[in-house]
């Protein structure tokens, strides 16, 4: 058929209706009314006035009609004249062929419609998503023009529409931003585009008012499938976060100041409390050593001195406890013999009988720990061992064993003294607990020891047989600096 | 013999400690005469005025916690005195402070030879005289 008519001609321009002759018009509706009749069409072409016979077939949706027919051939000569062959004519029913063709066209149109609907649905979904997400989103092209702005970024729909295709600079000027501000924002965009790196900065609005708003903005450069560089601009309202952070910082610095004041208070309090105690100790020393007192007075003054020493020890323990709680751990290389010697130096004074002090140090590696804390632990355990040692100058001993490896510090303090009753052994590390009736202490020493060991990440352990002696074992990780 | 004995200068606002320390130093056979000042200002005045005449070795026992001019302020002023270079003076801090900061701070002064805890003992005095403390 294509050889007879060009694409843009109308039906009436190309064909003349030969049959049906009466009552039919050259219109879609009219031909549709006559479609149960046989049609004979003739080409309006004086050189080739060929005729075709056939019928019109209507599509299911009545939108389309097709002519199904074949050339009106009267003789073989007319075949030659019309430049067609016998083989050009269908062997089966041309009407059925046509129906198949129409169905195929219809299905293709249906598929296209489904696809178009799906794309539209997805577009709506993403549009709704972008518009309802509580984050400012914009897409900016290489030339710094807005391609997309979501509702959160700009609430006014007119402004939003106006923005598309405008540059950052035009937008910021419209918001009365300073030239300096605009140039800085342009520089951020350029940097993101050039380096391909994310750029993050904050914008403040209505500064120092109740409506102050702080936005955290990030520029994410991305490469589109066609090779164009674009930027996703992202803005998050961080006003509340920044406000609470500032509040936290303020509170923290207040607390630090308070903490420091408390520290100073504790130091000056202990200093003031200790001064008179130390005066009395000094006076008792002079009395005992240089005033030649009678035995009775010597006895009283010694008791006075012991009470004062105990009071001073309690103050020092409270001090150590507070220090352990508040002071940061400070790691240094530890000189173990120095610490043990210092602990031994003061220990003997706590008892009147003689205690045999021995030490066995095996140091295979430098030890790193907190010197002041470690000294407290060693002092405490050695002093305890001496205080509760066997009251017999010939056999009483306190043995200190230390082993330092690259991994850990091990301290064992062993005595052959009064030991700790079985039912008390679980409680010795509790605050203010005193396990011995002979206890002269505050019930803080071992509690502080276990607190310090715990803070240094180690363990403290007790083995004791009543009336035979006690062994305390401390292990602390060796922490290289 | 007498010329080898070291002079002791005690600087402390607490009269009880001054009494005890003076007694302890006095009872020691190795110590020379003892001067007691109940304020840092008095001690500074003495050191400033007397540096021309004195030439014997001297040990200063300095309290930290004192009113008006405390131990550290004394050290700052003392360092600027001409006496520092003319006489052999060893300064020891003598305090009942448990604050490790005080110890650390004393170490920052080159003129401080050591840190002692109150009350001073006879053993401390012997060590000081031998120059071993």
XYZ file of C-alpha atoms in Angstrom, chain A residues 39-206:
168
model
C -15.869 -1.787 0.490
C -14.353 -0.977 -2.871
C -11.776 1.828 -2.723
C -10.195 3.506 -5.706
C -6.913 5.452 -5.665
C -7.338 9.081 -6.626
C -4.428 8.805 -9.025
C -5.196 9.357 -12.670
C -2.172 7.373 -13.816
C -2.902 4.483 -11.458
C -6.647 4.390 -10.678
C -6.347 1.023 -8.949
C -9.233 -0.425 -7.000
C -9.138 -2.431 -3.776
C -11.870 -4.640 -2.302
C -12.184 -5.557 1.342
C -13.622 -4.554 4.698
C -12.829 -2.251 7.629
C -11.855 -3.814 11.001
C -12.303 -1.825 14.250
C -9.788 -2.141 17.143
C -10.983 -3.149 20.657
C -10.788 0.397 22.017
C -12.615 1.744 18.864
C -9.772 4.233 18.360
C -8.407 2.710 15.207
C -9.783 1.170 12.013
C -7.832 -0.805 9.447
C -8.738 -1.644 5.890
C -8.280 -5.333 5.114
C -8.462 -6.154 1.500
C -6.637 -6.867 -1.720
C -6.320 -5.260 -5.136
C -9.440 -5.584 -7.308
C -8.023 -7.723 -10.033
C -10.117 -8.428 -13.137
C -7.482 -9.976 -15.432
C -3.854 -11.042 -15.511
C -3.122 -7.976 -17.610
C -4.328 -5.770 -14.805
C -1.756 -7.543 -12.505
C 1.083 -6.401 -14.776
C -0.433 -2.935 -14.994
C -0.527 -2.648 -11.192
C 3.066 -4.048 -10.806
C 1.993 -6.820 -8.440
C 2.435 -10.593 -8.533
C 0.149 -13.440 -7.542
C 2.584 -14.122 -4.663
C 1.808 -10.694 -3.210
C -1.700 -11.898 -2.302
C -2.214 -13.614 1.033
C -2.916 -17.301 1.022
C -4.999 -17.140 4.169
C -7.649 -14.862 5.417
C -6.381 -11.326 5.328
C -8.931 -10.246 7.955
C -7.452 -12.630 10.580
C -3.930 -11.435 9.677
C -5.021 -7.899 10.242
C -6.570 -8.743 13.590
C -3.272 -10.292 14.733
C -1.433 -7.173 13.691
C -3.859 -4.913 15.536
C -3.514 -6.998 18.723
C 0.292 -6.726 18.532
C 0.099 -2.945 18.176
C -2.348 -2.701 21.065
C -0.124 -4.776 23.364
C 2.889 -2.635 22.610
C 0.881 0.470 23.416
C -0.281 -1.143 26.691
C 3.326 -2.027 27.712
C 4.456 1.514 27.055
C 1.636 2.846 29.170
C 2.528 0.520 32.111
C 6.158 1.617 31.886
C 5.242 5.276 31.745
C 2.913 4.830 34.733
C 5.681 3.098 36.724
C 8.177 5.864 35.957
C 5.623 8.455 36.998
C 4.876 6.554 40.211
C 8.591 6.298 41.101
C 9.119 9.951 40.313
C 6.261 10.836 42.687
C 7.722 8.574 45.356
C 11.201 10.135 45.216
C 9.733 13.608 44.971
C 7.693 12.972 48.128
C 10.735 11.464 49.823
C 12.982 14.413 48.958
C 10.343 16.913 49.936
C 9.517 15.326 53.305
C 12.998 14.392 54.485
C 13.861 16.770 57.390
C 17.149 17.692 55.751
C 17.934 20.430 53.243
C 18.802 18.926 49.882
C 19.893 20.709 46.730
C 21.499 19.581 43.509
C 23.897 22.102 42.035
C 25.422 21.909 38.573
C 29.044 22.589 37.610
C 28.125 26.183 36.709
C 26.907 26.687 40.310
C 23.253 26.755 39.245
C 20.521 25.047 41.242
C 19.003 22.072 39.466
C 16.908 20.845 42.352
C 15.867 22.213 45.739
C 13.688 20.295 48.191
C 10.912 21.702 50.374
C 12.982 21.604 53.552
C 15.689 23.762 51.952
C 13.255 26.419 50.720
C 9.707 26.391 52.093
C 8.180 28.975 49.779
C 7.128 27.153 46.551
C 7.504 30.320 44.432
C 11.037 30.932 45.628
C 11.773 27.247 45.106
C 10.659 27.444 41.502
C 12.486 30.747 40.991
C 15.702 29.167 42.257
C 15.953 26.482 39.597
C 18.556 27.593 37.068
C 19.774 30.465 39.304
C 23.318 30.580 40.694
C 24.344 30.381 44.342
C 25.494 33.972 44.084
C 22.069 35.170 42.806
C 20.327 33.305 45.598
C 22.593 34.602 48.385
C 22.353 38.156 47.036
C 18.568 37.863 47.215
C 18.989 36.926 50.892
C 21.097 40.100 51.457
C 24.258 38.161 52.241
C 27.539 40.079 52.167
C 29.896 39.855 49.207
C 32.499 38.258 51.443
C 30.017 35.588 52.532
C 29.004 34.879 48.929
C 32.602 34.571 47.782
C 33.355 32.152 50.566
C 30.384 29.943 49.655
C 31.434 30.026 45.989
C 34.936 29.013 47.038
C 33.528 26.025 48.952
C 31.617 24.918 45.845
C 34.642 25.331 43.608
C 36.820 23.420 46.005
C 34.331 20.532 46.157
C 34.083 20.457 42.347
C 37.854 20.683 41.818
C 39.061 18.296 44.484
C 36.111 15.905 44.523
C 36.286 16.032 48.326
C 33.417 16.589 50.744
C 33.347 20.095 52.204
C 31.627 20.710 55.516
C 30.885 24.049 57.194
C 28.269 25.650 59.417
C 25.902 28.530 58.693
C 24.327 30.598 61.448
C 21.045 32.486 61.133
C 19.512 35.043 63.510
